[in-house]
Tab-separated table of C-alpha atoms in Angstrom:
chain	number	residue	atom	x	y	z
A	1	MET	CA	0.000	0.000	0.000
A	2	ILE	CA	3.072	2.242	-0.104
A	3	LEU	CA	2.258	3.158	-3.705
A	4	LEU	CA	-1.273	4.217	-2.715
A	5	LYS	CA	-0.037	6.389	0.106
A	6	ASN	CA	2.598	8.000	-2.107
A	7	THR	CA	-0.073	8.744	-4.715
A	8	LEU	CA	-2.326	10.381	-2.144
A	9	ARG	CA	0.592	12.366	-0.761
A	10	GLN	CA	1.409	13.716	-4.206
A	11	GLN	CA	-2.146	15.012	-4.485
A	12	LEU	CA	-1.998	16.625	-1.047
A	13	GLU	CA	1.343	18.268	-1.852
A	14	LYS	CA	-0.509	20.445	-4.343
A	15	ALA	CA	-2.221	22.170	-1.425
A	16	PHE	CA	0.078	21.635	1.584
A	17	PRO	CA	3.822	22.046	2.235
A	18	SER	CA	5.680	18.758	2.495
A	19	GLN	CA	6.807	19.609	6.014
A	20	GLU	CA	3.184	20.040	7.136
A	21	LEU	CA	2.194	16.689	5.592
A	22	ALA	CA	5.021	15.057	7.520
A	23	GLN	CA	3.224	16.101	10.712
A	24	TRP	CA	-0.299	14.881	9.976
A	25	PHE	CA	-0.390	12.710	6.829
A	26	ASP	CA	2.749	10.593	7.138
A	27	PRO	CA	1.717	9.116	10.549
A	28	LEU	CA	-1.500	7.774	8.983
A	29	ALA	CA	-1.755	4.168	7.807
A	30	VAL	CA	-3.883	3.800	4.671
A	31	ALA	CA	-5.076	0.574	3.057
A	32	VAL	CA	-7.823	-0.705	0.783
A	33	ASP	CA	-9.882	-3.638	2.053
A	34	GLU	CA	-10.304	-6.916	0.161
A	35	SER	CA	-13.508	-5.749	-1.525
A	36	GLY	CA	-11.744	-2.710	-2.927
A	37	LYS	CA	-14.618	-0.520	-1.781
A	38	ILE	CA	-13.265	0.804	1.523
A	39	LEU	CA	-10.233	2.978	2.219
A	40	ASN	CA	-9.124	2.321	5.803
A	41	VAL	CA	-7.322	5.199	7.511
A	42	SER	CA	-5.704	4.328	10.847
A	43	PHE	CA	-4.356	6.692	13.507
A	44	PRO	CA	-1.356	5.917	15.722
A	45	HIS	CA	-3.413	6.657	18.850
A	46	ALA	CA	-6.661	8.236	20.042
A	47	PHE	CA	-5.309	11.721	20.750
A	48	PHE	CA	-3.924	11.997	17.221
A	49	GLY	CA	-7.247	10.761	15.879
A	50	GLN	CA	-9.266	13.391	17.728
A	51	TRP	CA	-6.911	16.144	16.612
A	52	PHE	CA	-7.013	14.933	12.984
A	53	MET	CA	-10.812	14.709	12.886
A	54	GLU	CA	-11.168	18.278	14.123
A	55	THR	CA	-8.403	19.995	12.172
A	56	ARG	CA	-7.421	18.003	9.070
A	57	ARG	CA	-10.296	15.689	8.108
A	58	LYS	CA	-12.134	18.146	5.845
A	59	ALA	CA	-9.003	19.094	3.902
A	60	PHE	CA	-7.898	15.449	3.650
A	61	GLU	CA	-11.221	14.306	2.228
A	62	LEU	CA	-11.508	17.297	-0.101
A	63	HIS	CA	-8.219	16.479	-1.852
A	64	VAL	CA	-8.330	12.688	-1.586
A	65	THR	CA	-11.931	11.954	-2.604
A	66	PRO	CA	-11.440	12.512	-6.382
A	67	HIS	CA	-8.674	9.884	-6.426
A	68	ILE	CA	-10.247	6.943	-4.563
A	69	ASN	CA	-12.922	6.000	-7.109
A	70	GLY	CA	-15.960	6.350	-4.861
A	71	MET	CA	-14.609	4.236	-1.999
A	72	ARG	CA	-15.890	4.738	1.523
A	73	ILE	CA	-13.427	6.169	4.039
A	74	VAL	CA	-13.273	4.390	7.393
A	75	TYR	CA	-11.236	5.875	10.244
A	76	GLU	CA	-9.937	3.850	13.180
A	77	ASN	CA	-7.457	4.019	16.029
A	78	GLY	CA	-5.114	1.523	14.468
A	79	ASN	CA	-4.779	-0.484	17.673
A	80	ASP	CA	-6.678	-3.370	16.087
A	81	SER	CA	-7.577	-4.525	12.607
A	82	ASN	CA	-11.233	-4.489	13.572
A	83	GLY	CA	-12.556	-0.948	13.475
A	84	LYS	CA	-15.255	-1.534	16.050
A	85	GLU	CA	-12.888	-3.119	18.561
A	86	ALA	CA	-10.371	-0.325	17.991
A	87	GLY	CA	-12.921	2.373	18.622
A	88	GLY	CA	-13.030	3.106	14.917
A	89	PHE	CA	-15.687	4.882	12.935
A	90	SER	CA	-16.352	6.099	9.416
A	91	LEU	CA	-17.744	9.458	8.439
A	92	PRO	CA	-19.588	10.916	5.480
A	93	ILE	CA	-17.495	12.850	3.000
A	94	PHE	CA	-20.716	14.575	1.968
A	95	PRO	CA	-22.990	15.248	4.978
A	96	TRP	CA	-26.196	15.005	2.927
A	97	ALA	CA	-25.412	11.405	2.015
A	98	ALA	CA	-25.392	10.222	5.640
A	99	HIS	CA	-28.354	8.237	6.929
A	100	GLN	CA	-28.400	7.537	10.629
A	101	SER	CA	-30.802	8.000	13.507
A	102	SER	CA	-28.539	9.857	15.912
A	103	VAL	CA	-25.280	11.732	16.180
A	104	LEU	CA	-22.268	9.616	15.359
A	105	PRO	CA	-20.463	8.387	18.490
A	106	ALA	CA	-17.566	10.398	19.810
A	107	PHE	CA	-14.127	9.053	19.023
A	108	GLU	CA	-13.602	7.918	22.585
A	109	LYS	CA	-16.540	5.478	22.278
A	110	GLN	CA	-16.655	2.274	20.322
A	111	GLY	CA	-18.784	1.886	17.238
A	112	SER	CA	-18.570	1.970	13.472
A	113	VAL	CA	-20.922	3.580	10.991
A	114	ALA	CA	-20.197	3.259	7.265
A	115	VAL	CA	-21.543	5.904	4.883
A	116	ALA	CA	-21.360	6.044	1.081
A	117	ALA	CA	-18.816	8.583	-0.112
A	118	ASN	CA	-20.307	9.101	-3.549
A	119	SER	CA	-24.028	8.903	-2.870
A	120	SER	CA	-26.316	11.566	-4.303
A	121	ASP	CA	-29.267	10.677	-2.089
A	122	THR	CA	-31.291	13.532	-0.726
A	123	LEU	CA	-30.994	14.606	2.872
A	124	SER	CA	-32.979	12.304	5.129
A	125	ALA	CA	-34.890	13.343	8.228
A	126	GLU	CA	-32.259	11.689	10.405
A	127	THR	CA	-29.179	13.201	8.768
A	128	THR	CA	-26.535	14.754	10.924
A	129	ASN	CA	-22.791	15.193	10.732
A	130	PHE	CA	-19.977	14.272	13.085
A	131	LEU	CA	-20.288	15.740	16.591
A	132	LEU	CA	-17.768	15.227	19.363
A	133	GLU	CA	-19.424	14.705	22.725
A	134	ARG	CA	-16.590	16.597	24.374
A	135	HIS	CA	-17.671	19.704	22.449
A	136	THR	CA	-19.792	21.073	25.276
A	137	PHE	CA	-20.300	24.395	26.983
A	138	ASP	CA	-18.492	22.996	30.030
A	139	THR	CA	-15.347	22.249	28.024
A	140	PHE	CA	-15.451	25.529	26.089
A	141	ILE	CA	-12.832	27.619	27.850
A	142	ALA	CA	-13.427	31.364	27.633
A	143	ASN	CA	-13.007	34.546	29.657
A	144	LYS	CA	-14.701	37.943	29.681
A	145	LYS	CA	-13.512	38.744	26.153
A	146	ASN	CA	-16.015	36.215	24.844
A	147	ASP	CA	-18.833	36.812	27.328
A	148	PHE	CA	-21.182	38.157	24.648
A	149	PRO	CA	-20.916	35.374	22.020
A	150	LEU	CA	-21.062	32.721	24.744
A	151	ALA	CA	-24.152	34.302	26.357
A	152	ALA	CA	-25.793	34.604	22.919
A	153	ALA	CA	-25.057	30.939	22.201
A	154	HIS	CA	-26.680	29.911	25.498
A	155	GLU	CA	-29.735	32.048	24.748
A	156	ALA	CA	-30.047	30.594	21.249
A	157	VAL	CA	-30.131	27.090	22.747
A	158	GLU	CA	-32.576	27.997	25.518
A	159	LYS	CA	-34.977	29.626	23.030
A	160	ALA	CA	-34.320	27.277	20.114
A	161	LEU	CA	-38.013	26.483	19.647
A	162	CYS	CA	-38.727	30.178	19.118
A	163	PRO	CA	-35.350	31.749	18.297
A	164	PRO	CA	-34.870	35.460	19.086
A	165	TYR	CA	-32.653	35.824	16.014
A	166	THR	CA	-32.014	33.882	12.858
A	167	PRO	CA	-29.525	33.523	11.410
A	168	PHE	CA	-27.111	33.509	14.324
A	169	VAL	CA	-23.656	34.164	12.839
A	170	ILE	CA	-20.473	33.516	14.816
A	171	TYR	CA	-17.249	34.761	13.236
A	172	GLY	CA	-13.626	34.767	14.310
A	173	GLN	CA	-10.134	33.902	13.201
A	174	SER	CA	-9.124	30.310	12.629
A	175	GLY	CA	-8.458	28.649	15.965
A	176	SER	CA	-10.828	30.869	17.960
A	177	GLY	CA	-13.157	27.967	18.813
A	178	LYS	CA	-16.084	28.445	16.397
A	179	THR	CA	-16.390	24.744	15.584
A	180	HIS	CA	-16.315	23.863	19.291
A	181	LEU	CA	-19.023	26.410	20.095
A	182	LEU	CA	-21.293	25.188	17.285
A	183	GLY	CA	-20.798	21.623	18.504
A	184	ALA	CA	-21.535	22.669	22.091
A	185	MET	CA	-24.820	24.261	21.011
A	186	ALA	CA	-25.827	21.205	18.980
A	187	ASN	CA	-24.955	18.796	21.794
A	188	ALA	CA	-26.841	20.924	24.332
A	189	LEU	CA	-29.942	20.840	22.123
A	190	LEU	CA	-29.704	17.074	21.703
A	191	ALA	CA	-29.371	16.681	25.472
A	192	ALA	CA	-32.493	18.799	26.058
A	193	TYR	CA	-34.462	17.381	23.120
A	194	PRO	CA	-33.140	13.869	22.294
A	195	ASN	CA	-35.505	13.432	19.340
A	196	MET	CA	-34.982	16.866	17.845
A	197	PRO	CA	-34.136	16.698	14.095
A	198	LEU	CA	-30.827	18.451	13.675
A	199	PHE	CA	-28.231	18.995	10.961
A	200	HIS	CA	-24.649	19.860	11.834
A	201	GLY	CA	-21.980	20.071	9.149
A	202	GLY	CA	-19.966	22.118	6.682
A	203	VAL	CA	-20.957	24.043	3.569
A	204	ASP	CA	-20.237	21.101	1.251
A	205	TYR	CA	-23.863	20.054	1.155
A	206	LEU	CA	-24.813	23.432	-0.388
A	207	ASP	CA	-23.147	22.202	-3.581
A	208	HIS	CA	-25.589	19.330	-3.587
A	209	MET	CA	-28.565	21.621	-3.049
A	210	VAL	CA	-27.560	23.816	-5.993
A	211	LEU	CA	-27.420	20.768	-8.253
A	212	SER	CA	-30.434	19.012	-6.730
A	213	SER	CA	-33.877	19.299	-8.260
A	214	SER	CA	-35.287	19.574	-4.743
A	215	ARG	CA	-33.341	22.245	-2.857
A	216	PHE	CA	-33.248	21.859	0.924
A	217	PRO	CA	-34.806	18.372	1.130
A	218	SER	CA	-36.066	17.677	4.661
A	219	LEU	CA	-34.253	20.706	6.105
A	220	LEU	CA	-37.392	22.631	7.045
A	221	GLU	CA	-38.033	20.386	10.030
A	222	LYS	CA	-34.509	20.751	11.389
A	223	ILE	CA	-32.379	23.044	13.428
A	224	VAL	CA	-29.303	23.647	11.270
A	225	PHE	CA	-25.662	24.394	12.105
A	226	ILE	CA	-23.310	25.177	9.204
A	227	ASP	CA	-19.583	25.712	9.726
A	228	ASP	CA	-17.161	27.770	7.572
A	229	ILE	CA	-19.673	29.628	5.393
A	230	GLN	CA	-16.905	31.969	4.170
A	231	ARG	CA	-16.270	29.275	1.571
A	232	VAL	CA	-19.432	30.340	-0.279
A	233	TYR	CA	-18.516	34.025	-0.436
A	234	HIS	CA	-16.859	33.728	-3.858
A	235	SER	CA	-19.459	31.462	-5.447
A	236	PRO	CA	-22.604	33.223	-6.748
A	237	GLY	CA	-24.456	29.899	-7.024
A	238	LEU	CA	-23.757	28.908	-3.435
A	239	GLN	CA	-24.549	32.427	-2.228
A	240	GLY	CA	-27.964	32.144	-3.843
A	241	ALA	CA	-28.561	28.806	-2.127
A	242	LEU	CA	-27.632	30.309	1.238
A	243	VAL	CA	-29.915	33.316	0.645
A	244	ASP	CA	-32.829	30.958	-0.052
A	245	LEU	CA	-32.029	28.884	3.032
A	246	ILE	CA	-31.899	31.939	5.313
A	247	ASP	CA	-35.189	33.262	3.913
A	248	ILE	CA	-36.920	29.944	4.563
A	249	PHE	CA	-35.627	29.721	8.128
A	250	HIS	CA	-36.489	33.338	8.854
A	251	VAL	CA	-40.090	32.945	7.703
A	252	SER	CA	-40.561	29.596	9.460
A	253	GLN	CA	-38.849	30.876	12.630
A	254	ARG	CA	-36.300	28.071	12.719
A	255	LEU	CA	-32.895	28.360	14.366
A	256	LEU	CA	-30.074	28.616	11.820
A	257	VAL	CA	-26.518	28.925	13.213
A	258	LEU	CA	-23.619	29.794	10.911
A	259	SER	CA	-19.891	30.350	11.432
A	260	ALA	CA	-17.288	32.165	9.350
A	261	ASP	CA	-13.672	33.325	9.578
A	262	ILE	CA	-14.511	36.998	8.959
A	263	HIS	CA	-17.402	39.403	9.431
A	264	PRO	CA	-19.743	39.235	6.421
A	265	ALA	CA	-19.313	42.981	5.818
A	266	ASP	CA	-15.543	42.507	5.414
A	267	SER	CA	-15.838	40.035	2.549
A	268	PRO	CA	-15.285	41.706	-0.866
A	269	GLY	CA	-17.013	38.872	-2.749
A	270	LEU	CA	-20.291	38.900	-0.821
A	271	SER	CA	-23.484	39.785	-2.707
A	272	PRO	CA	-25.691	42.558	-1.239
A	273	LYS	CA	-28.555	40.058	-0.887
A	274	LEU	CA	-26.547	37.616	1.204
A	275	LEU	CA	-24.928	40.399	3.230
A	276	SER	CA	-28.336	41.801	4.170
A	277	ARG	CA	-29.574	38.338	5.216
A	278	LEU	CA	-26.516	37.532	7.317
A	279	THR	CA	-26.434	40.891	9.092
A	280	GLY	CA	-30.213	40.847	9.546
A	281	GLY	CA	-29.812	38.321	12.330
A	282	LEU	CA	-27.253	38.437	15.141
A	283	VAL	CA	-23.550	38.615	14.250
A	284	VAL	CA	-21.034	38.117	17.077
A	285	GLU	CA	-17.254	37.914	17.100
A	286	LEU	CA	-15.406	35.126	18.895
A	287	LYS	CA	-12.023	36.439	19.992
A	288	LYS	CA	-8.919	34.289	19.700
A	289	PRO	CA	-7.853	32.695	23.005
A	290	ASP	CA	-5.493	34.836	25.045
A	291	MET	CA	-2.668	33.633	27.280
A	292	ASP	CA	-4.982	32.761	30.175
A	293	VAL	CA	-7.370	30.731	28.015
A	294	ARG	CA	-4.511	28.915	26.266
A	295	ARG	CA	-3.006	28.008	29.653
A	296	GLN	CA	-6.321	26.607	30.903
A	297	TYR	CA	-6.787	24.671	27.657
A	298	LEU	CA	-3.335	23.128	28.031
A	299	GLN	CA	-4.043	22.189	31.647
A	300	GLN	CA	-7.260	20.485	30.570
A	301	LYS	CA	-5.578	18.491	27.771
A	302	ASN	CA	-2.626	17.609	29.987
A	303	ALA	CA	-4.980	16.112	32.572
A	304	VAL	CA	-7.333	14.351	30.132
A	305	PHE	CA	-4.582	12.695	28.086
A	306	LYS	CA	-2.151	12.237	31.000
A	307	LEU	CA	0.769	13.874	29.195
A	308	GLY	CA	2.669	14.600	32.410
A	309	LEU	CA	3.764	18.116	31.420
A	310	THR	CA	4.972	20.364	34.229
A	311	LYS	CA	3.432	23.729	35.104
A	312	GLU	CA	6.468	25.488	33.648
A	313	GLN	CA	6.188	23.547	30.393
A	314	LEU	CA	2.492	24.370	30.090
A	315	VAL	CA	3.179	28.082	30.604
A	316	HIS	CA	5.970	27.931	28.025
A	317	LEU	CA	3.638	26.361	25.447
A	318	ALA	CA	0.892	28.883	26.192
A	319	GLN	CA	3.342	31.736	25.622
A	320	HIS	CA	4.752	30.443	22.350
A	321	HIS	CA	1.639	29.054	20.655
A	322	GLN	CA	-1.074	31.592	19.886
A	323	ASP	CA	-3.489	29.204	18.196
A	324	ILE	CA	-5.470	26.279	19.630
A	325	ARG	CA	-4.747	24.165	16.555
A	326	SER	CA	-1.051	24.874	16.959
A	327	ILE	CA	-1.305	23.741	20.587
A	328	ASP	CA	-3.127	20.575	19.522
A	329	GLY	CA	-0.383	19.905	16.986
A	330	ILE	CA	2.454	20.171	19.520
A	331	LEU	CA	0.536	18.040	22.043
A	332	THR	CA	0.036	15.424	19.349
A	333	ARG	CA	3.805	15.335	18.747
A	334	ILE	CA	4.470	14.960	22.466
A	335	SER	CA	1.799	12.275	22.910
A	336	THR	CA	2.992	10.343	19.856
A	337	TYR	CA	6.619	10.503	20.985
A	338	ARG	CA	5.758	9.193	24.430
A	339	SER	CA	3.527	6.402	23.182
A	340	LEU	CA	5.987	5.220	20.527
A	341	CYS	CA	9.417	6.023	21.923
A	342	ALA	CA	9.216	6.799	25.622
A	343	PRO	CA	6.233	5.190	27.386
A	344	GLN	CA	7.722	5.959	30.806
A	345	GLY	CA	7.896	9.681	30.193
A	346	GLY	CA	11.054	10.547	28.334
A	347	ASP	CA	12.502	13.903	27.393
A	348	VAL	CA	9.924	16.101	25.664
A	349	GLU	CA	11.839	19.366	26.026
A	350	LYS	CA	12.962	19.139	22.398
A	351	PHE	CA	9.329	19.412	21.296
A	352	LEU	CA	8.488	22.512	23.313
A	353	ASP	CA	10.163	24.798	20.787
A	354	HIS	CA	8.977	23.118	17.617
A	355	GLY	CA	10.833	24.623	14.655
A	356	ALA	CA	13.829	25.764	16.699
A	357	GLU	CA	16.029	23.106	15.083
A	358	GLU	CA	15.549	24.875	11.731
A	359	HIS	CA	16.330	28.304	13.108
A	360	PRO	CA	16.316	29.505	16.730
A	361	ASN	CA	14.270	32.623	15.910
A	362	ARG	CA	11.526	31.004	13.869
A	363	ARG	CA	9.329	30.398	16.902
A	364	PHE	CA	9.313	34.132	17.724
A	365	LEU	CA	8.123	35.173	14.287
A	366	THR	CA	4.742	36.799	13.854
A	367	ALA	CA	2.738	37.849	10.828
A	368	ASP	CA	3.194	41.498	11.852
A	369	PHE	CA	6.982	41.187	11.810
A	370	ILE	CA	6.925	39.569	8.357
A	371	LEU	CA	4.571	42.237	7.015
A	372	ASP	CA	6.746	45.010	8.450
A	373	ALA	CA	9.841	43.520	6.817
A	374	VAL	CA	8.132	43.192	3.426
A	375	SER	CA	6.647	46.682	3.755
A	376	LYS	CA	10.054	48.216	4.404
A	377	HIS	CA	11.774	46.214	1.654
A	378	PHE	CA	9.283	47.195	-1.068
A	379	SER	CA	8.549	50.689	0.313
A	380	VAL	CA	4.800	50.147	0.494
A	381	SER	CA	2.506	50.366	3.490
A	382	LYS	CA	1.501	47.280	5.438
A	383	GLU	CA	-2.142	48.303	5.017
A	384	SER	CA	-1.744	48.201	1.223
A	385	ILE	CA	-0.134	44.763	1.349
A	386	ILE	CA	-2.941	43.167	3.340
A	387	GLY	CA	-5.666	45.305	1.738
A	388	LYS	CA	-8.237	44.310	-0.817
A	389	LYS	CA	-7.252	46.694	-3.632
A	390	ARG	CA	-5.279	45.379	-6.599
A	391	GLU	CA	-2.623	48.077	-6.717
A	392	LYS	CA	0.417	47.857	-8.954
A	393	SER	CA	2.653	48.865	-6.034
A	394	VAL	CA	1.827	45.643	-4.167
A	395	ALA	CA	1.736	43.275	-7.155
A	396	LEU	CA	4.970	41.654	-5.956
A	397	ALA	CA	4.986	42.577	-2.265
A	398	ARG	CA	1.657	40.898	-1.466
A	399	PRO	CA	2.409	37.394	-2.860
A	400	VAL	CA	5.892	37.527	-1.315
A	401	ALA	CA	4.356	38.339	2.078
A	402	MET	CA	1.873	35.494	1.664
A	403	LEU	CA	4.669	33.079	0.786
A	404	LEU	CA	6.727	34.073	3.836
A	405	CYS	CA	3.716	33.795	6.176
A	406	ARG	CA	2.895	30.366	4.768
A	407	GLU	CA	6.435	28.967	4.962
A	408	LEU	CA	7.799	30.632	8.102
A	409	LEU	CA	4.688	30.486	10.293
A	410	HIS	CA	3.596	27.012	9.097
A	411	ILE	CA	-0.035	28.071	8.783
A	412	SER	CA	-2.824	26.896	6.480
A	413	LEU	CA	-4.045	28.620	3.329
A	414	GLU	CA	-7.165	29.719	5.221
A	415	GLN	CA	-5.044	31.234	8.000
A	416	VAL	CA	-2.917	33.110	5.460
A	417	GLY	CA	-6.093	34.397	3.826
A	418	ALA	CA	-7.401	35.638	7.175
A	419	ILE	CA	-4.275	37.803	7.573
A	420	PHE	CA	-4.804	39.318	4.126
A	421	SER	CA	-8.299	40.772	4.611
A	422	GLY	CA	-10.080	37.430	4.676
A	423	ARG	CA	-9.098	36.116	1.251
A	424	ASP	CA	-10.248	32.575	0.572
A	425	HIS	CA	-7.823	29.678	0.185
A	426	SER	CA	-8.102	29.617	-3.618
A	427	SER	CA	-6.957	33.256	-3.867
A	428	VAL	CA	-4.030	32.540	-1.573
A	429	LEU	CA	-3.100	29.418	-3.527
A	430	TYR	CA	-3.148	31.409	-6.784
A	431	SER	CA	-0.788	34.035	-5.308
A	432	LEU	CA	1.580	31.376	-3.963
A	433	LYS	CA	1.746	29.657	-7.355
A	434	LYS	CA	2.376	33.008	-9.018
A	435	ILE	CA	5.333	33.889	-6.792
A	436	SER	CA	6.706	30.357	-7.046
A	437	GLU	CA	6.738	30.619	-10.837
A	438	LEU	CA	8.371	34.045	-10.640
A	439	GLN	CA	11.115	32.672	-8.412
A	440	LYS	CA	11.922	30.065	-11.031
A	441	SER	CA	11.919	32.466	-13.970
A	442	ASN	CA	13.260	35.635	-12.395
A	443	LYS	CA	16.580	35.504	-10.564
A	444	ASP	CA	16.074	38.925	-8.937
A	445	VAL	CA	12.735	37.894	-7.433
A	446	ASN	CA	14.268	34.697	-6.107
A	447	ILE	CA	17.060	36.690	-4.456
A	448	GLN	CA	14.574	39.127	-2.902
A	449	VAL	CA	12.508	36.289	-1.410
A	450	ALA	CA	15.628	34.598	-0.033
A	451	THR	CA	16.867	37.886	1.425
A	452	LEU	CA	13.550	38.639	3.119
A	453	LYS	CA	13.342	35.129	4.484
A	454	GLN	CA	16.794	35.471	6.040
A	455	MET	CA	15.900	38.884	7.435
A	456	CYS	CA	12.836	37.433	9.135
A	457	LEU	CA	14.685	34.429	10.532
A	458	THR	CA	17.501	36.537	11.935
A	459	ARG	CA	15.075	39.234	13.137
A	460	ARG	CA	16.808	41.918	11.093
A	461	GLY	CA	15.286	44.778	9.134
């Protein structure tokens, strides 16, 4: 199966740096079952599996699905060849194709549910997407900075049968906890109303509704949670579908909860119709976790997964990792190292400053520092570089800044886009390809990129 994994990796390399794939794709074990209809994906351990399902599953399936010929994808711990015994499960690539009577079991619990990856069936009355039971209000760590969105989320749940506002839009930077909060609301509703029809998933199913002869099948009787709606902002067809959905829910007084990376008003590709619908409900911002929240989150994970990190180590990680996903990534490295190489504890100090082996200053880099360096080098303002206008003065500076943020900060395309006025991942990918081609064809551009990279790594300029 080495050939299969290499093939899948080549496809993923079109969207992700090789170094990033080494962290989350290489540890996976992939194999096709005897029937040739199931792609088994195994995790080295449960913690890695939970982290993968929350942070990498959508991207993995998006880029892998076209190359597996309609096979189902089944995920499992990898502790056993039998998915059910290993606590394994399988998930729908397209949420509308799932048919089950309740929320899929959390990863910690045993159970296996297989769902067709290429089905075009309409949405059934029982359809739901993957919900983690640990996504609850109790485990959502927040302080006063997020009092308002948290209070609004509680109110939306308490008054779900007659919502005070619809749609309810939660926006915030990647890693601020939007997915967790949507999951907490959905789980709270299911706890209060076990038989309540509910849909929880991403925007992928909107594609299906645009192509379907019966838009919104069975959705009118549901409470709906849709994550990452910023992905529809640059698609007129999907925007129209979302406008229709909001109108239906508004008239029928159904609760519709949406999340996005940026405020709808800050998206340059948003149609006036959709903007008016989104801002006609309640729009709240979820702030990124500060030092105190990150420290509490680390303490919680350290206790739950018995990582054995000291108080000093937890504080160090909270100081040097600004993003929850980044924290999850470093904890995954530590947990994997201990389970595979040092079951009795072992030295994890070398993982606390991930990236330091490449250059001692990389871990202190920020997007602001990179933008300042690029701004000074090209003699253009930082506001122009991250702005939305297509000015000739930033034609080179902007893609260079994107490239440096991507490579030096080890962040996703979506995270890069958030820095540059909320651009979507396709716009960022286009800019990165453009500058990569320029580096190959233009020696001066290649030298400028190399010079700026060195300046950032050595904290000069």
